[in-house]
């Protein structure tokens, strides 16, 4: 079950109903006790419990010889790979346009950025974990995150904690405080007990210790744990949020201990043949029960034994040990191995060579008197019972969500991250409409990307475009300055766009993409737009400072009041809605996003930013916003260069699966989508131009829409 939840929740575009997620969470958590304690004491108790678990691991490793110790380390790495893939995942969905200016969310992003190794492709904590796996020759889990759920050697229960984290992260609008509490608990524990006895050098050990920073300087030089605790204390000042924070801490505590017990059972099985056989039997029990109804073992159909083994395999293991299929101490003469598993046997290829080695070792152990006596213990101890747990999850409702009937409602509705089914369909329709206009624009002007992609040529094209922008600026220098009123009006009309700067890249905060060769520069661009964790250089905040200098105050970006502000024209929301929509689909529209990103980062460099600076300076307004972009978007080492590098990396990495011409055509359309060429601006009106834009069933009037907005974490909540 849990591997399937993990695989499903890995999709950054998936919608998960909050009640379904709640049904997956552990029950009977000790929350009342937890929340009565000061946050530091609650975390201190968790740390003491983790130290106790670490002591158990040390005791277990003390019983292993050198060969078994190496096997144990390899088993730990293989089994904990899903957990390692969740480094940073609790925070991956917290950033959303409606909270782009929230200082607490910005500091949380600093923690996420550190976990994914921002600025260094393939240097996230999980990437470093994979390096460790390769060093131990554990190649089964050295691939991508998406491949882990298909690794059958990993026990289903080992997916529970990471699956829970990924699932909750898809609804950060609902579980924000719980996720922050969970992340805080993990950072307070630091290096998990299960990894404590791995023989690692300092750098690799640091990568697995989430209490410590890895790749960047955090806010004010803090450790990861100290920053997380500071944020937690700030949130815990509100009673309701404190309870939710404690809930997240408890979720982590319970699931960490469950995972730890399962991992220890697996390692114990290395030196305990009976336990190893029990684990193997339970792994195969569900499928095996289908095929063994005719065979009787001790008077019962073998299918019944397998049904029981899904929860407790030990009775079947011991019954097999007493059966005619086994000759204790003689695996080579036992029918199970030399008959059923032979090339002409009924169970040929059912078991791998590693599985057969486990069976042979167990049969050999049965010759030992102690093992024969212990076989009478037919109940698997609860501490190591390995049942994956199965429970039904209700199907989703495809009619959930609202479909906006006008552009202002669309802007308001798309401010979060999660998309309910009807809203998702609207976002897809809007993207399709906008990209259709963009495809018609390709090659209608000399601004389009080259007709073909060739390795290394995009950077040269970038320089040529930059030169053209520079010439255009020089040619326009003698033009008359626009009036003060005109500059203010233009700044106001650009607010819906600029206050969600980077929204097209929001999907690339996902840990599965943020450290990839093409994703790392996109995440770093997004990270820059939001100020690298520093509210003072947060781009939306700086833009509001410019507006304030013009005596203009606008409502919070994610509010209904902002979307309904009549100082802003309807047409000023059209491109922003496209940004908000396409940013929700980092997989579906990946090539288009790459093209759009290049267009956006290049659009003002060398030309329009310099013009804007002249206009602002002339009228005595601050120029910091355009100054900042003219430097960080530069074509040599800034965002424009990163955008080109991301495109090259994507095309190179996908060319064996998707024809280059197909990817490039989509990238070119994405590039044009920043400003599709139309004969009449009304052609950009989705709601007037398409039947999909007509209000219909599910289109909600203002004030009645159930949004999936995130909320600034500095506000206080009141208990209901």
XYZ file of C-alpha atoms in Angstrom:
720
model
C 0.000 0.000 0.000
C 2.547 2.573 1.113
C 4.748 2.235 -1.956
C 1.677 3.042 -4.059
C 0.848 6.108 -1.967
C 4.499 7.145 -2.308
C 4.447 6.715 -6.095
C 1.174 8.632 -6.440
C 2.167 11.487 -4.153
C 5.472 11.913 -5.993
C 3.615 13.607 -8.846
C 3.848 17.392 -8.292
C 0.643 17.902 -10.275
C -1.527 15.481 -8.305
C -4.550 16.644 -6.316
C -5.112 14.880 -2.989
C -8.215 15.383 -0.888
C -7.312 16.529 2.619
C -9.617 13.989 4.282
C -7.972 11.156 2.365
C -4.604 12.349 3.616
C -5.898 12.499 7.188
C -7.006 8.870 6.876
C -3.374 7.921 6.243
C -2.019 9.594 9.370
C -1.251 7.577 12.520
C -4.049 7.528 15.058
C -4.026 8.062 18.844
C -1.148 10.526 18.884
C -0.164 11.882 22.333
C -0.988 15.450 21.325
C -2.503 16.653 24.590
C 0.666 15.809 26.498
C 2.846 17.223 23.730
C 1.139 20.597 23.620
C 1.181 21.082 27.379
C 4.973 21.059 27.262
C 7.072 24.005 26.063
C 8.197 23.389 22.492
C 11.812 22.924 23.559
C 10.853 20.270 26.133
C 8.669 18.420 23.636
C 11.546 18.302 21.171
C 13.966 17.393 23.946
C 11.853 14.342 24.789
C 11.933 13.345 21.130
C 15.708 13.706 21.081
C 16.044 11.472 24.173
C 13.885 8.841 22.483
C 16.053 9.042 19.363
C 19.177 8.551 21.478
C 17.597 5.433 22.992
C 16.948 4.076 19.508
C 20.531 4.891 18.525
C 21.760 2.846 21.509
C 19.729 -0.118 20.281
C 21.416 0.159 16.907
C 24.847 0.203 18.533
C 23.965 -2.913 20.514
C 22.772 -4.633 17.349
C 25.913 -3.746 15.395
C 28.043 -5.062 18.275
C 26.636 -8.532 17.568
C 27.678 -8.508 13.900
C 30.969 -9.713 12.471
C 32.691 -7.698 9.724
C 30.917 -9.462 6.859
C 27.473 -9.164 8.419
C 28.154 -5.525 9.320
C 28.777 -4.713 5.687
C 25.548 -6.504 4.755
C 23.721 -4.556 7.458
C 24.970 -1.212 6.154
C 23.913 -2.106 2.620
C 20.477 -3.196 3.847
C 20.015 0.047 5.788
C 20.883 2.146 2.749
C 18.574 0.192 0.478
C 15.640 0.216 2.883
C 15.925 3.892 3.852
C 16.267 5.253 0.322
C 12.582 6.316 0.210
C 13.076 8.246 3.444
C 16.218 9.923 2.097
C 14.254 10.992 -0.976
C 12.007 13.006 1.359
C 14.789 15.349 2.521
C 13.159 18.789 2.231
C 9.840 17.401 0.994
C 7.897 18.694 4.000
C 8.719 22.236 2.852
C 8.509 21.816 -0.920
C 4.898 22.950 -1.280
C 4.797 25.840 1.180
C 5.780 28.584 -1.261
C 2.856 29.981 -3.252
C 2.145 33.324 -4.962
C -0.263 34.432 -2.239
C 2.541 34.186 0.354
C 5.477 35.355 -1.776
C 5.999 38.284 0.610
C 5.559 36.390 3.890
C 8.851 36.573 5.877
C 8.266 33.250 7.651
C 7.718 31.410 4.384
C 10.879 32.970 2.983
C 12.932 31.631 5.904
C 11.380 28.199 5.455
C 12.476 28.323 1.837
C 16.032 28.878 3.043
C 15.847 25.477 4.743
C 14.452 23.879 1.588
C 17.135 25.518 -0.539
C 19.818 24.048 1.696
C 18.287 20.567 1.510
C 18.288 20.573 -2.279
C 21.791 22.038 -2.626
C 20.654 25.171 -4.442
C 23.118 26.308 -7.078
C 24.700 22.887 -7.460
C 22.891 20.385 -9.711
C 22.707 16.862 -8.319
C 24.062 17.962 -4.923
C 20.905 17.729 -2.833
C 20.912 15.682 0.346
C 19.287 12.839 -1.577
C 21.900 13.101 -4.328
C 24.588 12.786 -1.667
C 22.727 9.803 -0.200
C 22.834 8.173 -3.635
C 26.583 8.808 -3.738
C 26.856 6.885 -0.463
C 24.799 4.040 -1.950
C 27.129 3.831 -4.934
C 30.137 3.741 -2.623
C 28.557 0.748 -0.877
C 27.630 -0.756 -4.282
C 23.936 -0.562 -3.404
C 22.965 0.221 -6.978
C 19.319 -0.816 -6.634
C 18.448 2.597 -5.169
C 21.046 4.786 -6.859
C 18.618 5.949 -9.554
C 15.898 8.594 -9.514
C 13.285 9.125 -6.818
C 10.559 7.938 -9.182
C 12.222 4.535 -9.535
C 12.194 3.749 -5.816
C 8.595 2.538 -5.668
C 9.476 -0.132 -8.241
C 12.354 -1.462 -6.134
C 10.718 -4.604 -4.784
C 13.515 -5.279 -2.299
C 12.352 -2.308 -0.226
C 9.760 -3.289 2.373
C 6.386 -1.629 1.942
C 6.448 -0.261 5.477
C 9.640 1.664 4.737
C 7.604 3.862 2.403
C 5.122 4.960 5.066
C 6.944 7.967 6.543
C 8.124 9.417 3.200
C 4.749 8.691 1.564
C 3.032 10.588 4.378
C 5.380 13.548 3.965
C 4.919 13.703 0.189
C 1.134 13.337 0.455
C 0.821 16.095 3.067
C 3.088 18.358 1.012
C 0.595 18.230 -1.868
C -1.874 20.005 0.401
C 0.370 22.487 2.147
C -2.565 24.887 2.186
C -4.188 22.582 4.762
C -1.181 21.003 6.496
C 1.314 23.890 6.553
C 1.807 23.955 10.334
C 1.845 20.162 10.598
C 4.519 19.990 7.904
C 6.597 22.646 9.644
C 6.301 20.698 12.904
C 7.296 17.469 11.179
C 10.291 19.149 9.560
C 11.287 20.723 12.880
C 11.129 17.338 14.620
C 13.354 15.740 11.983
C 15.890 18.555 12.220
C 15.925 18.344 16.008
C 16.723 14.640 15.856
C 19.354 15.395 13.223
C 21.094 12.228 12.089
C 18.433 9.539 12.377
C 19.292 6.558 14.598
C 19.049 4.171 11.644
C 21.998 5.941 10.002
C 24.075 6.420 13.146
C 26.293 3.341 12.711
C 27.079 3.790 9.028
C 30.797 4.292 8.442
C 30.749 7.711 6.785
C 33.228 10.536 6.489
C 32.318 13.930 7.919
C 30.948 15.417 4.700
C 28.684 12.477 3.955
C 27.495 12.236 7.536
C 26.676 15.955 7.447
C 24.537 15.423 4.340
C 22.332 12.985 6.282
C 22.150 15.213 9.366
C 19.350 17.687 8.677
C 20.168 19.684 11.810
C 23.207 21.036 9.941
C 23.436 23.126 6.783
C 25.063 21.578 3.726
C 25.423 23.913 0.793
C 24.630 27.531 1.651
C 24.780 29.976 4.520
C 21.390 30.081 6.159
C 19.718 33.238 7.409
C 22.108 35.016 9.797
C 24.477 32.043 9.661
C 22.217 29.801 11.745
C 22.278 26.026 11.794
C 19.330 24.357 10.098
C 17.971 23.179 13.439
C 18.301 26.606 15.070
C 16.493 28.318 12.191
C 13.732 25.701 12.190
C 13.316 26.076 15.963
C 13.167 29.872 15.705
C 10.413 29.585 13.110
C 8.604 26.990 15.200
C 8.680 29.184 18.304
C 7.289 32.089 16.299
C 4.420 29.992 14.955
C 3.766 28.381 18.352
C 2.843 31.781 19.783
C -0.661 31.193 18.458
C -2.618 28.499 20.343
C -4.268 26.902 17.312
C -1.098 26.843 15.264
C 0.822 25.497 18.233
C -1.523 22.504 18.427
C -1.060 21.829 14.729
C 2.708 22.199 15.036
C 2.694 19.636 17.860
C 0.547 17.360 15.724
C 3.270 17.393 13.070
C 5.949 16.649 15.673
C 3.915 13.694 16.927
C 3.376 12.349 13.410
C 7.116 12.330 12.841
C 7.872 10.794 16.239
C 5.446 7.896 15.783
C 6.356 7.139 12.176
C 10.103 7.489 12.790
C 9.924 4.920 15.577
C 7.807 2.581 13.448
C 10.283 2.871 10.585
C 13.211 2.357 12.934
C 11.716 -0.863 14.355
C 11.106 -2.210 10.873
C 14.637 -1.370 9.734
C 16.110 -3.062 12.820
C 14.046 -6.173 12.128
C 15.409 -6.292 8.597
C 18.993 -5.924 9.825
C 18.406 -8.537 12.529
C 17.324 -10.928 9.801
C 20.868 -10.833 8.406
C 22.047 -12.841 11.394
C 18.675 -14.482 12.109
C 17.797 -16.964 9.310
C 14.320 -17.601 10.699
C 13.425 -13.919 10.725
C 14.869 -13.473 7.232
C 12.696 -16.331 5.984
C 9.655 -14.800 7.692
C 10.239 -11.485 5.936
C 10.593 -13.246 2.573
C 7.411 -15.279 3.102
C 5.439 -12.198 4.057
C 6.716 -10.318 1.021
C 5.314 -13.018 -1.283
C 2.219 -14.000 0.690
C -0.340 -11.834 -1.072
C 0.385 -13.122 -4.568
C 1.198 -16.664 -3.410
C -2.199 -17.221 -1.789
C -3.808 -17.141 -5.245
C -1.923 -20.199 -6.512
C -1.802 -22.625 -3.574
C -5.359 -23.575 -2.621
C -4.906 -27.230 -3.681
C -1.758 -27.946 -1.649
C -2.332 -28.954 1.981
C 0.130 -28.232 4.780
C -0.648 -29.770 8.169
C -4.250 -30.215 7.087
C -4.817 -26.630 5.911
C -4.773 -25.290 2.350
C -1.482 -23.508 1.770
C -3.459 -20.514 0.499
C -4.893 -20.117 4.026
C -1.392 -20.133 5.473
C -0.364 -17.417 3.031
C -3.424 -15.331 3.911
C -2.365 -15.469 7.569
C 1.228 -14.687 6.596
C 0.295 -11.270 5.279
C 0.094 -10.238 8.941
C 2.199 -12.875 10.707
C 4.385 -15.175 8.575
C 6.074 -17.045 11.416
C 3.537 -19.895 11.740
C 3.962 -20.749 8.054
C 7.761 -20.570 8.297
C 7.781 -23.028 11.165
C 5.234 -25.316 9.498
C 7.381 -25.408 6.362
C 10.347 -26.305 8.547
C 8.435 -29.353 9.788
C 7.211 -30.376 6.342
C 8.517 -32.944 3.850
C 9.661 -30.077 1.630
C 12.577 -29.438 3.970
C 15.526 -31.529 5.142
C 16.966 -29.609 8.112
C 20.588 -28.700 7.528
C 20.530 -29.951 3.922
C 19.230 -27.304 1.534
C 20.686 -29.088 -1.493
C 18.585 -32.179 -0.674
C 15.416 -30.297 0.245
C 12.563 -30.553 -2.257
C 11.808 -26.835 -1.948
C 15.169 -26.013 -3.520
C 16.213 -29.031 -5.595
C 12.716 -29.722 -6.893
C 10.321 -26.814 -6.972
C 12.913 -24.133 -7.724
C 14.775 -26.043 -10.450
C 14.418 -24.942 -14.103
C 11.811 -27.656 -14.612
C 10.127 -27.017 -11.251
C 6.745 -25.444 -10.545
C 8.316 -22.388 -8.871
C 11.200 -21.673 -11.248
C 12.080 -17.941 -11.357
C 9.654 -17.164 -8.551
C 12.604 -16.337 -6.305
C 15.784 -14.408 -7.073
C 19.218 -15.815 -6.299
C 19.295 -13.626 -3.193
C 15.938 -15.080 -2.120
C 17.179 -18.637 -2.663
C 20.237 -17.853 -0.543
C 17.913 -16.769 2.294
C 15.922 -20.006 1.982
C 19.093 -22.121 1.942
C 20.497 -20.347 4.983
C 17.271 -20.918 6.883
C 17.222 -24.633 6.006
C 20.848 -24.938 7.103
C 20.036 -23.282 10.420
C 17.306 -25.830 11.185
C 19.975 -28.465 11.871
C 21.069 -26.484 14.898
C 19.294 -27.592 18.064
C 18.639 -24.029 19.220
C 16.916 -23.161 15.983
C 14.741 -26.283 16.128
C 13.652 -25.398 19.653
C 13.017 -21.770 18.752
C 10.758 -22.905 15.938
C 8.166 -23.674 18.594
C 7.790 -19.900 19.099
C 5.140 -19.428 16.452
C 4.255 -15.770 17.048
C 6.350 -13.064 15.446
C 7.177 -10.511 18.177
C 5.099 -7.359 17.769
C 8.223 -5.207 17.800
C 9.304 -6.754 14.523
C 5.926 -7.592 12.998
C 6.278 -6.406 9.454
C 2.722 -6.094 8.203
C 2.548 -3.164 5.769
C -0.912 -2.185 6.956
C -3.808 -1.990 4.528
C -6.749 0.364 4.616
C -9.205 1.630 2.021
C -8.834 5.158 0.721
C -11.956 6.824 -0.638
C -12.070 7.790 -4.293
C -11.863 11.466 -5.163
C -14.710 13.605 -6.464
C -14.003 14.916 -9.961
C -16.563 17.690 -9.452
C -14.593 19.297 -6.604
C -13.474 22.863 -7.164
C -14.745 25.947 -8.947
C -14.273 27.098 -12.511
C -13.802 30.867 -12.663
C -16.110 32.827 -14.910
C -13.941 35.935 -15.333
C -10.274 36.908 -15.368
C -10.259 38.540 -11.927
C -11.747 35.479 -10.254
C -9.201 33.322 -12.077
C -6.328 35.435 -10.732
C -7.682 35.113 -7.207
C -8.444 31.398 -7.480
C -4.989 30.385 -8.752
C -2.998 32.042 -5.952
C -2.416 28.744 -4.126
C -0.760 25.541 -5.341
C -3.317 22.736 -5.128
C -5.788 22.498 -7.989
C -9.096 20.740 -7.432
C -10.273 18.833 -10.534
C -12.533 21.513 -12.027
C -10.028 24.275 -11.357
C -7.268 22.113 -12.822
C -9.264 21.714 -16.029
C -9.691 25.479 -16.253
C -5.937 25.979 -15.807
C -5.217 23.431 -18.554
C -7.735 25.111 -20.858
C -6.227 28.533 -20.206
C -2.705 27.271 -20.915
C -3.889 25.576 -24.114
C -5.565 28.805 -25.250
C -2.517 30.946 -24.508
C -0.032 28.506 -26.037
C -2.137 28.237 -29.187
C -1.751 31.996 -29.604
C 1.968 31.618 -28.923
C 2.429 28.927 -31.581
C 0.809 31.228 -34.136
C 3.360 33.892 -33.177
C 6.424 31.760 -33.911
C 8.535 33.240 -36.727
C 6.191 36.199 -37.196
C 9.035 38.442 -36.027
C 12.802 38.328 -35.672
C 12.485 37.893 -31.897
C 11.668 34.152 -32.161
C 14.111 31.490 -31.054
C 16.179 29.877 -33.844
C 14.356 27.333 -35.993
C 16.590 24.478 -34.858
C 18.408 23.585 -31.661
C 22.081 22.716 -31.818
C 24.443 22.084 -28.905
C 26.176 25.249 -27.723
C 24.379 27.677 -30.048
C 21.754 29.008 -27.657
C 24.275 30.997 -25.621
C 25.518 32.710 -28.791
C 21.945 33.529 -29.789
C 21.477 34.980 -26.312
C 24.409 37.350 -26.779
C 23.080 38.428 -30.171
C 19.667 39.189 -28.674
C 21.310 41.154 -25.882
C 23.194 43.226 -28.449
C 19.900 43.989 -30.199
C 18.323 45.114 -26.926
C 21.267 47.412 -26.337
C 20.969 48.985 -29.781
C 17.241 49.521 -29.292
C 17.942 51.296 -26.013
C 20.485 53.627 -27.600
C 18.131 54.435 -30.473
C 15.372 55.361 -28.023
C 17.477 57.552 -25.747
C 16.405 60.785 -27.398
C 12.709 60.040 -27.023
C 10.636 62.200 -24.721
C 10.160 60.890 -21.182
C 6.643 59.726 -20.335
C 4.735 61.836 -17.834
C 4.823 61.151 -14.115
C 1.203 60.012 -14.246
C 1.962 57.649 -17.113
C 4.867 56.047 -15.224
C 2.671 55.545 -12.152
C -0.157 54.108 -14.242
C 2.152 51.643 -15.987
C 3.638 50.575 -12.645
C 0.158 49.905 -11.250
C -0.894 47.925 -14.334
C 2.203 45.724 -14.030
C 1.512 44.958 -10.364
C -0.542 41.756 -10.914
C 2.386 40.402 -12.925
C 5.334 41.671 -10.920
C 3.936 40.780 -7.502
C 3.887 37.115 -8.570
C 7.384 37.303 -10.086
C 8.608 33.745 -10.623
C 5.160 32.110 -10.408
C 5.783 30.185 -13.628
C 8.570 28.322 -11.796
C 6.737 27.425 -8.575
C 6.557 23.730 -9.512
C 10.340 23.520 -9.471
C 10.460 23.734 -5.691
C 9.614 20.030 -5.843
C 12.528 17.984 -4.510
C 12.234 15.531 -7.397
C 13.177 18.281 -9.875
C 14.873 21.097 -7.970
C 18.343 19.561 -8.087
C 18.182 18.044 -11.578
C 20.450 19.360 -14.318
C 17.645 21.410 -15.839
C 15.735 22.056 -12.603
C 18.543 23.446 -10.444
C 18.939 26.707 -12.411
C 15.160 27.141 -12.434
C 14.913 26.712 -8.680
C 17.810 29.098 -8.134
C 16.083 31.681 -10.329
C 12.874 31.286 -8.316
C 14.887 31.486 -5.098
C 16.489 34.732 -6.282
C 13.129 36.286 -7.200
C 11.934 35.741 -3.639
C 15.059 37.226 -2.063
C 17.053 34.121 -1.050
C 15.259 33.997 2.279
C 15.809 37.707 2.988
C 12.590 39.704 3.065
C 14.463 42.968 2.476
C 15.439 41.900 -1.063
C 12.242 40.013 -1.840
C 11.254 41.217 -5.310
C 7.496 41.588 -4.695
C 8.289 43.513 -1.497
C 10.688 45.810 -3.394
C 8.028 46.449 -6.027
C 5.578 47.440 -3.311
C 8.214 49.873 -2.032
C 8.261 51.457 -5.502
C 4.468 51.696 -5.463
C 4.585 53.249 -1.996
C 6.976 55.920 -3.285
C 4.274 56.696 -5.846
C 1.698 56.960 -3.026
C 0.002 53.780 -4.233
C -1.031 51.075 -1.762
C -2.505 47.847 -3.087
C -4.188 45.058 -1.060
C -2.342 41.766 -0.388
C -1.720 39.949 -3.663
C -3.645 36.826 -2.717
C -6.731 38.681 -1.535
C -10.044 39.037 -3.316
C -9.649 42.808 -2.881
C -6.496 42.817 -5.013
C -8.174 40.887 -7.814
C -11.155 43.247 -7.694
C -9.132 46.484 -7.453
C -10.587 48.757 -10.143
C -7.387 50.758 -10.471
C -6.095 47.728 -12.366
C -7.527 46.967 -15.820
C -8.993 43.554 -16.650
C -6.366 43.105 -19.341
C -3.568 43.432 -16.793
C -4.563 40.063 -15.284
C -4.399 38.016 -18.500
C -0.677 37.225 -18.646
C -0.442 36.789 -14.850
C -3.224 34.181 -14.964
C -1.204 32.310 -17.586
C 1.851 32.420 -15.299
C -0.200 31.187 -12.361
C -1.747 28.403 -14.429
C 1.333 27.056 -16.194
C 3.356 27.127 -12.975
C 1.054 24.388 -11.642
C 2.184 21.981 -14.394
C 5.975 21.546 -14.205
C 5.689 18.109 -15.833
C 2.910 18.591 -18.386
C 4.311 21.883 -19.709
C 7.981 21.498 -18.862
C 9.352 22.490 -22.316
C 6.983 25.460 -22.529
C 8.013 26.642 -19.057
C 11.669 26.457 -20.072
C 10.966 28.643 -23.093
C 8.817 31.094 -21.127
C 11.522 31.358 -18.488
C 14.143 32.319 -21.068
C 11.832 34.924 -22.588
C 11.038 36.424 -19.208
C 14.623 36.586 -17.990
C 15.868 38.066 -21.257
C 12.979 40.469 -21.834
C 14.354 43.506 -20.046
C 18.117 42.949 -20.003
C 20.089 45.628 -21.777
C 17.029 47.519 -22.997
C 13.665 47.957 -21.300
C 15.085 47.793 -17.763
C 17.459 50.602 -18.676
C 14.598 52.606 -20.186
C 12.513 52.054 -17.074
C 15.418 53.175 -14.925
C 15.683 56.433 -16.852
C 11.943 57.089 -16.498
C 11.854 56.310 -12.772
C 14.968 58.333 -12.048
C 13.645 61.289 -14.031
C 10.546 61.483 -11.832
C 12.374 60.845 -8.566
C 11.147 57.291 -7.977
C 13.393 54.490 -6.625
C 15.140 52.435 -9.305
C 16.253 49.472 -7.190
C 13.764 47.040 -8.754
C 14.938 47.546 -12.338
C 18.581 47.893 -11.256
C 18.378 44.539 -9.521
C 16.876 42.793 -12.536
C 19.235 44.350 -15.035
C 22.140 42.764 -13.147
C 20.818 39.385 -11.975
C 19.188 38.624 -15.334
C 22.434 39.190 -17.275
C 23.289 36.956 -20.242
C 26.763 35.948 -19.049
C 26.218 34.531 -15.580
C 22.727 35.564 -14.500
C 19.177 34.340 -14.914
C 19.188 34.597 -18.708
C 22.305 32.439 -18.885
C 20.826 29.962 -16.407
C 17.643 29.808 -18.496
C 19.643 28.909 -21.598
C 21.638 26.310 -19.674
C 18.424 24.743 -18.346
C 17.074 24.417 -21.887
C 20.284 22.830 -23.152
C 20.340 20.404 -20.211
C 16.714 19.418 -20.768
C 17.071 18.822 -24.502
C 20.248 16.800 -23.985
C 18.691 14.671 -21.233
C 15.429 13.968 -23.072
C 16.634 13.540 -26.654
C 16.735 9.727 -26.414
C 13.059 9.666 -25.411
C 11.554 12.690 -27.165
C 12.730 13.863 -30.607
C 14.732 17.075 -30.338
C 12.534 18.766 -32.930
C 9.430 18.077 -30.842
C 10.956 19.418 -27.622
C 12.376 22.448 -29.397
C 9.038 23.313 -31.016
C 7.415 23.327 -27.590
C 10.237 25.420 -26.101
C 9.862 27.932 -28.946
C 6.122 28.185 -28.268
C 6.841 28.731 -24.584
C 9.261 31.512 -25.475
C 6.610 33.253 -27.590
C 4.007 32.850 -24.851
C 5.436 35.732 -22.839
C 3.927 38.106 -25.399
C 1.930 36.418 -28.193
C 1.633 38.602 -31.282
C -2.008 39.444 -31.945
C -3.745 41.936 -34.214
C -6.166 42.997 -31.496
C -5.541 42.787 -27.707
C -9.049 41.368 -27.340
C -7.728 38.153 -28.895
C -6.030 37.551 -25.527
C -9.387 37.488 -23.714
C -9.898 33.807 -22.914
C -13.373 34.343 -21.497
C -14.648 36.141 -24.576
C -12.851 34.090 -27.230
C -13.469 30.475 -26.184
C -16.412 28.299 -25.296
C -14.254 26.926 -22.469
C -14.212 30.414 -21.010
C -17.980 30.733 -20.813
C -19.348 30.500 -17.267
C -21.139 27.211 -16.792
C -21.869 24.614 -14.189
C -19.405 25.077 -11.361
C -18.601 28.720 -12.127
C -18.981 30.395 -8.760
C -19.958 34.014 -8.110
C -17.531 36.238 -6.184
C -17.280 35.429 -2.502
C -18.506 31.817 -2.780
C -15.359 30.079 -4.037
C -13.645 27.538 -1.813
C -9.996 28.424 -2.406
C -6.870 26.442 -1.645
C -4.896 29.482 -0.566
C -1.926 29.434 1.761
C -1.952 31.913 4.624
C 0.847 34.164 5.879
C 2.362 32.527 8.929
C 2.687 35.786 10.817
C -1.053 36.217 11.060
C -2.855 34.699 14.021
C -5.659 32.210 13.830
C -8.580 31.950 16.168
C -9.958 28.673 17.374
C -13.287 27.718 15.889
